Amino acid sequence: RRHKKPQADSVNQELERIQKLQSLLHMLLQIRPMADNMKKTLILEAMDCVVIEIFDVYGRICSAIAKLLIKIQPAAGKSEAVMALKVVKKATSQGEDLALYFEFCKEFGVSNAHEIPKFVRIPEEDIQAIENVINGVHEKEE
């Protein structure tokens, strides 16, 4: 009997942590001044802090996903793979939301948003590997 429980627990814990970070990022992306008369120094400084926080949270999401992809592919169960696929797809969609958010911040005058970073894209082969786990397709080594 092989014991996969500790690995599965750590994968599940990591998935939950990533989902919490993604929820936090979603909330941070809701912060945006709506009126032009809000272009005040204090608001611009606050938005600078929000942009820094977004960078930090998104960076933690990306590195957690990178570590997770290494763990999930060889020994994941179907439920972990399904959860991982959701996390990866949400990260992809949040990357697109981030680009729009930084464009908004740049136009608004937030100094930390003047250079819009290239957001990480998850390689298609990693997504395919997770889908293979879900569909029960395993590459056999010969």
PDB file of C-alpha atoms in Angstrom:
ATOM      1  CA  ARG A   1       0.000   0.000   0.000  1.00  0.00           C
ATOM      2  CA  ARG A   2       1.331   3.369  -0.967  1.00  0.00           C
ATOM      3  CA  HIS A   3       0.655   6.326   1.292  1.00  0.00           C
ATOM      4  CA  LYS A   4      -0.252   9.387  -0.768  1.00  0.00           C
ATOM      5  CA  LYS A   5      -2.101  11.124   2.049  1.00  0.00           C
ATOM      6  CA  PRO A   6       0.597  13.641   3.162  1.00  0.00           C
ATOM      7  CA  GLN A   7       1.213  14.690  -0.454  1.00  0.00           C
ATOM      8  CA  ALA A   8      -2.546  15.041  -1.075  1.00  0.00           C
ATOM      9  CA  ASP A   9      -2.999  17.074   2.118  1.00  0.00           C
ATOM     10  CA  SER A  10      -0.202  19.449   1.188  1.00  0.00           C
ATOM     11  CA  VAL A  11      -1.617  19.803  -2.345  1.00  0.00           C
ATOM     12  CA  ASN A  12      -5.095  20.523  -0.961  1.00  0.00           C
ATOM     13  CA  GLN A  13      -3.696  23.027   1.537  1.00  0.00           C
ATOM     14  CA  GLU A  14      -1.717  24.731  -1.208  1.00  0.00           C
ATOM     15  CA  LEU A  15      -4.797  24.874  -3.465  1.00  0.00           C
ATOM     16  CA  GLU A  16      -6.840  26.442  -0.652  1.00  0.00           C
ATOM     17  CA  ARG A  17      -4.077  28.983   0.020  1.00  0.00           C
ATOM     18  CA  ILE A  18      -3.944  29.934  -3.668  1.00  0.00           C
ATOM     19  CA  GLN A  19      -7.733  30.293  -3.776  1.00  0.00           C
ATOM     20  CA  LYS A  20      -7.605  32.640  -0.768  1.00  0.00           C
ATOM     21  CA  LEU A  21      -4.885  34.710  -2.440  1.00  0.00           C
ATOM     22  CA  GLN A  22      -6.973  34.824  -5.633  1.00  0.00           C
ATOM     23  CA  SER A  23      -9.971  36.079  -3.616  1.00  0.00           C
ATOM     24  CA  LEU A  24      -7.771  38.744  -2.028  1.00  0.00           C
ATOM     25  CA  LEU A  25      -6.505  39.769  -5.469  1.00  0.00           C
ATOM     26  CA  HIS A  26     -10.095  39.953  -6.732  1.00  0.00           C
ATOM     27  CA  MET A  27     -10.959  42.337  -3.876  1.00  0.00           C
ATOM     28  CA  LEU A  28      -7.848  44.464  -4.476  1.00  0.00           C
ATOM     29  CA  LEU A  29      -8.802  44.835  -8.142  1.00  0.00           C
ATOM     30  CA  GLN A  30     -12.116  46.395  -7.052  1.00  0.00           C
ATOM     31  CA  ILE A  31     -10.282  49.386  -5.555  1.00  0.00           C
ATOM     32  CA  ARG A  32     -10.465  52.192  -8.061  1.00  0.00           C
ATOM     33  CA  PRO A  33     -11.334  55.875  -7.747  1.00  0.00           C
ATOM     34  CA  MET A  34     -14.290  56.622  -9.982  1.00  0.00           C
ATOM     35  CA  ALA A  35     -14.392  60.401 -10.342  1.00  0.00           C
ATOM     36  CA  ASP A  36     -11.824  62.662 -11.986  1.00  0.00           C
ATOM     37  CA  ASN A  37     -11.953  65.035  -9.005  1.00  0.00           C
ATOM     38  CA  MET A  38     -10.399  62.206  -6.948  1.00  0.00           C
ATOM     39  CA  LYS A  39      -6.951  62.786  -8.494  1.00  0.00           C
ATOM     40  CA  LYS A  40      -5.624  64.077  -5.196  1.00  0.00           C
ATOM     41  CA  THR A  41      -2.167  63.376  -3.791  1.00  0.00           C
ATOM     42  CA  LEU A  42      -3.483  61.258  -0.916  1.00  0.00           C
ATOM     43  CA  ILE A  43      -5.597  59.081  -3.230  1.00  0.00           C
ATOM     44  CA  LEU A  44      -2.745  58.671  -5.721  1.00  0.00           C
ATOM     45  CA  GLU A  45      -0.424  57.617  -2.878  1.00  0.00           C
ATOM     46  CA  ALA A  46      -3.027  55.141  -1.626  1.00  0.00           C
ATOM     47  CA  MET A  47      -3.374  53.735  -5.148  1.00  0.00           C
ATOM     48  CA  ASP A  48       0.436  53.392  -5.324  1.00  0.00           C
ATOM     49  CA  CYS A  49       0.199  51.194  -2.211  1.00  0.00           C
ATOM     50  CA  VAL A  50      -2.643  49.161  -3.755  1.00  0.00           C
ATOM     51  CA  VAL A  51      -0.565  48.568  -6.905  1.00  0.00           C
ATOM     52  CA  ILE A  52       2.383  47.369  -4.790  1.00  0.00           C
ATOM     53  CA  GLU A  53       0.088  45.043  -2.837  1.00  0.00           C
ATOM     54  CA  ILE A  54      -1.384  43.675  -6.083  1.00  0.00           C
ATOM     55  CA  PHE A  55       2.144  42.931  -7.366  1.00  0.00           C
ATOM     56  CA  ASP A  56       2.953  41.126  -4.128  1.00  0.00           C
ATOM     57  CA  VAL A  57      -0.234  39.024  -4.051  1.00  0.00           C
ATOM     58  CA  TYR A  58      -0.062  38.159  -7.756  1.00  0.00           C
ATOM     59  CA  GLY A  59       3.605  37.196  -7.401  1.00  0.00           C
ATOM     60  CA  ARG A  60       2.744  34.881  -4.506  1.00  0.00           C
ATOM     61  CA  ILE A  61      -0.063  33.327  -6.569  1.00  0.00           C
ATOM     62  CA  CYS A  62       2.279  32.698  -9.515  1.00  0.00           C
ATOM     63  CA  SER A  63       5.045  31.133  -7.438  1.00  0.00           C
ATOM     64  CA  ALA A  64       2.536  28.981  -5.528  1.00  0.00           C
ATOM     65  CA  ILE A  65       1.042  27.761  -8.822  1.00  0.00           C
ATOM     66  CA  ALA A  66       4.522  26.972 -10.172  1.00  0.00           C
ATOM     67  CA  LYS A  67       5.290  24.851  -7.081  1.00  0.00           C
ATOM     68  CA  LEU A  68       1.855  23.248  -7.256  1.00  0.00           C
ATOM     69  CA  LEU A  69       2.224  22.231 -10.902  1.00  0.00           C
ATOM     70  CA  ILE A  70       5.349  20.263  -9.996  1.00  0.00           C
ATOM     71  CA  LYS A  71       3.490  18.415  -7.220  1.00  0.00           C
ATOM     72  CA  ILE A  72       0.185  17.870  -8.974  1.00  0.00           C
ATOM     73  CA  GLN A  73       1.159  16.299 -12.270  1.00  0.00           C
ATOM     74  CA  PRO A  74       2.865  13.072 -11.225  1.00  0.00           C
ATOM     75  CA  ALA A  75       0.708  11.945  -8.320  1.00  0.00           C
ATOM     76  CA  ALA A  76      -2.486  13.950  -8.167  1.00  0.00           C
ATOM     77  CA  GLY A  77      -5.900  12.545  -7.615  1.00  0.00           C
ATOM     78  CA  LYS A  78      -8.759  13.650  -9.822  1.00  0.00           C
ATOM     79  CA  SER A  79     -10.277  16.031  -7.230  1.00  0.00           C
ATOM     80  CA  GLU A  80      -6.943  17.836  -6.731  1.00  0.00           C
ATOM     81  CA  ALA A  81      -6.491  18.092 -10.492  1.00  0.00           C
ATOM     82  CA  VAL A  82     -10.007  19.549 -10.934  1.00  0.00           C
ATOM     83  CA  MET A  83      -9.302  22.119  -8.213  1.00  0.00           C
ATOM     84  CA  ALA A  84      -5.882  22.890  -9.713  1.00  0.00           C
ATOM     85  CA  LEU A  85      -7.411  23.444 -13.142  1.00  0.00           C
ATOM     86  CA  LYS A  86      -9.894  25.940 -11.638  1.00  0.00           C
ATOM     87  CA  VAL A  87      -7.043  27.760  -9.894  1.00  0.00           C
ATOM     88  CA  VAL A  88      -4.966  27.874 -13.094  1.00  0.00           C
ATOM     89  CA  LYS A  89      -7.884  29.140 -15.207  1.00  0.00           C
ATOM     90  CA  LYS A  90      -8.694  31.805 -12.618  1.00  0.00           C
ATOM     91  CA  ALA A  91      -5.027  32.881 -12.588  1.00  0.00           C
ATOM     92  CA  THR A  92      -5.125  33.221 -16.370  1.00  0.00           C
ATOM     93  CA  SER A  93      -8.285  35.329 -16.232  1.00  0.00           C
ATOM     94  CA  GLN A  94      -6.870  37.426 -13.372  1.00  0.00           C
ATOM     95  CA  GLY A  95      -3.753  38.085 -15.451  1.00  0.00           C
ATOM     96  CA  GLU A  96      -6.009  39.654 -18.086  1.00  0.00           C
ATOM     97  CA  ASP A  97      -7.871  41.637 -15.388  1.00  0.00           C
ATOM     98  CA  LEU A  98      -4.528  42.872 -14.038  1.00  0.00           C
ATOM     99  CA  ALA A  99      -3.479  44.209 -17.427  1.00  0.00           C
ATOM    100  CA  LEU A 100      -6.736  46.204 -17.637  1.00  0.00           C
ATOM    101  CA  TYR A 101      -6.367  47.395 -14.036  1.00  0.00           C
ATOM    102  CA  PHE A 102      -2.819  48.629 -14.621  1.00  0.00           C
ATOM    103  CA  GLU A 103      -3.962  50.418 -17.769  1.00  0.00           C
ATOM    104  CA  PHE A 104      -6.677  52.150 -15.693  1.00  0.00           C
ATOM    105  CA  CYS A 105      -4.154  53.086 -12.978  1.00  0.00           C
ATOM    106  CA  LYS A 106      -1.681  54.389 -15.549  1.00  0.00           C
ATOM    107  CA  GLU A 107      -4.342  56.616 -17.132  1.00  0.00           C
ATOM    108  CA  PHE A 108      -5.440  57.780 -13.670  1.00  0.00           C
ATOM    109  CA  GLY A 109      -1.870  58.859 -12.876  1.00  0.00           C
ATOM    110  CA  VAL A 110      -0.724  56.224 -10.381  1.00  0.00           C
ATOM    111  CA  SER A 111       3.079  56.397 -10.515  1.00  0.00           C
ATOM    112  CA  ASN A 112       3.691  52.702  -9.729  1.00  0.00           C
ATOM    113  CA  ALA A 113       1.572  51.720 -12.744  1.00  0.00           C
ATOM    114  CA  HIS A 114       3.496  53.623 -15.424  1.00  0.00           C
ATOM    115  CA  GLU A 115       5.184  50.459 -16.624  1.00  0.00           C
ATOM    116  CA  ILE A 116       2.628  47.743 -17.184  1.00  0.00           C
ATOM    117  CA  PRO A 117       4.345  44.426 -16.500  1.00  0.00           C
ATOM    118  CA  LYS A 118       4.012  41.376 -18.693  1.00  0.00           C
ATOM    119  CA  PHE A 119       1.898  39.016 -16.653  1.00  0.00           C
ATOM    120  CA  VAL A 120       2.842  35.366 -16.456  1.00  0.00           C
ATOM    121  CA  ARG A 121       0.980  32.970 -18.673  1.00  0.00           C
ATOM    122  CA  ILE A 122       0.696  29.371 -17.609  1.00  0.00           C
ATOM    123  CA  PRO A 123       2.149  27.118 -20.310  1.00  0.00           C
ATOM    124  CA  GLU A 124      -0.461  25.234 -22.314  1.00  0.00           C
ATOM    125  CA  GLU A 125       1.357  21.929 -21.716  1.00  0.00           C
ATOM    126  CA  ASP A 126       0.938  22.357 -17.932  1.00  0.00           C
ATOM    127  CA  ILE A 127      -2.793  22.933 -18.370  1.00  0.00           C
ATOM    128  CA  GLN A 128      -2.953  19.898 -20.671  1.00  0.00           C
ATOM    129  CA  ALA A 129      -1.130  17.752 -18.097  1.00  0.00           C
ATOM    130  CA  ILE A 130      -3.712  18.660 -15.442  1.00  0.00           C
ATOM    131  CA  GLU A 131      -6.548  17.909 -17.880  1.00  0.00           C
ATOM    132  CA  ASN A 132      -4.917  14.530 -18.589  1.00  0.00           C
ATOM    133  CA  VAL A 133      -4.978  13.707 -14.864  1.00  0.00           C
ATOM    134  CA  ILE A 134      -8.667  14.667 -14.749  1.00  0.00           C
ATOM    135  CA  ASN A 135      -9.476  12.541 -17.788  1.00  0.00           C
ATOM    136  CA  GLY A 136      -7.444   9.611 -16.495  1.00  0.00           C
ATOM    137  CA  VAL A 137      -4.836   9.829 -19.254  1.00  0.00           C
ATOM    138  CA  HIS A 138      -1.401   8.897 -17.960  1.00  0.00           C
ATOM    139  CA  GLU A 139       1.726   9.003 -20.050  1.00  0.00           C
ATOM    140  CA  LYS A 140       3.391   5.613 -19.727  1.00  0.00           C
ATOM    141  CA  GLU A 141       7.157   5.570 -19.451  1.00  0.00           C
ATOM    142  CA  GLU A 142       8.768   2.818 -21.456  1.00  0.00           C
TER     143      GLU A 142
END
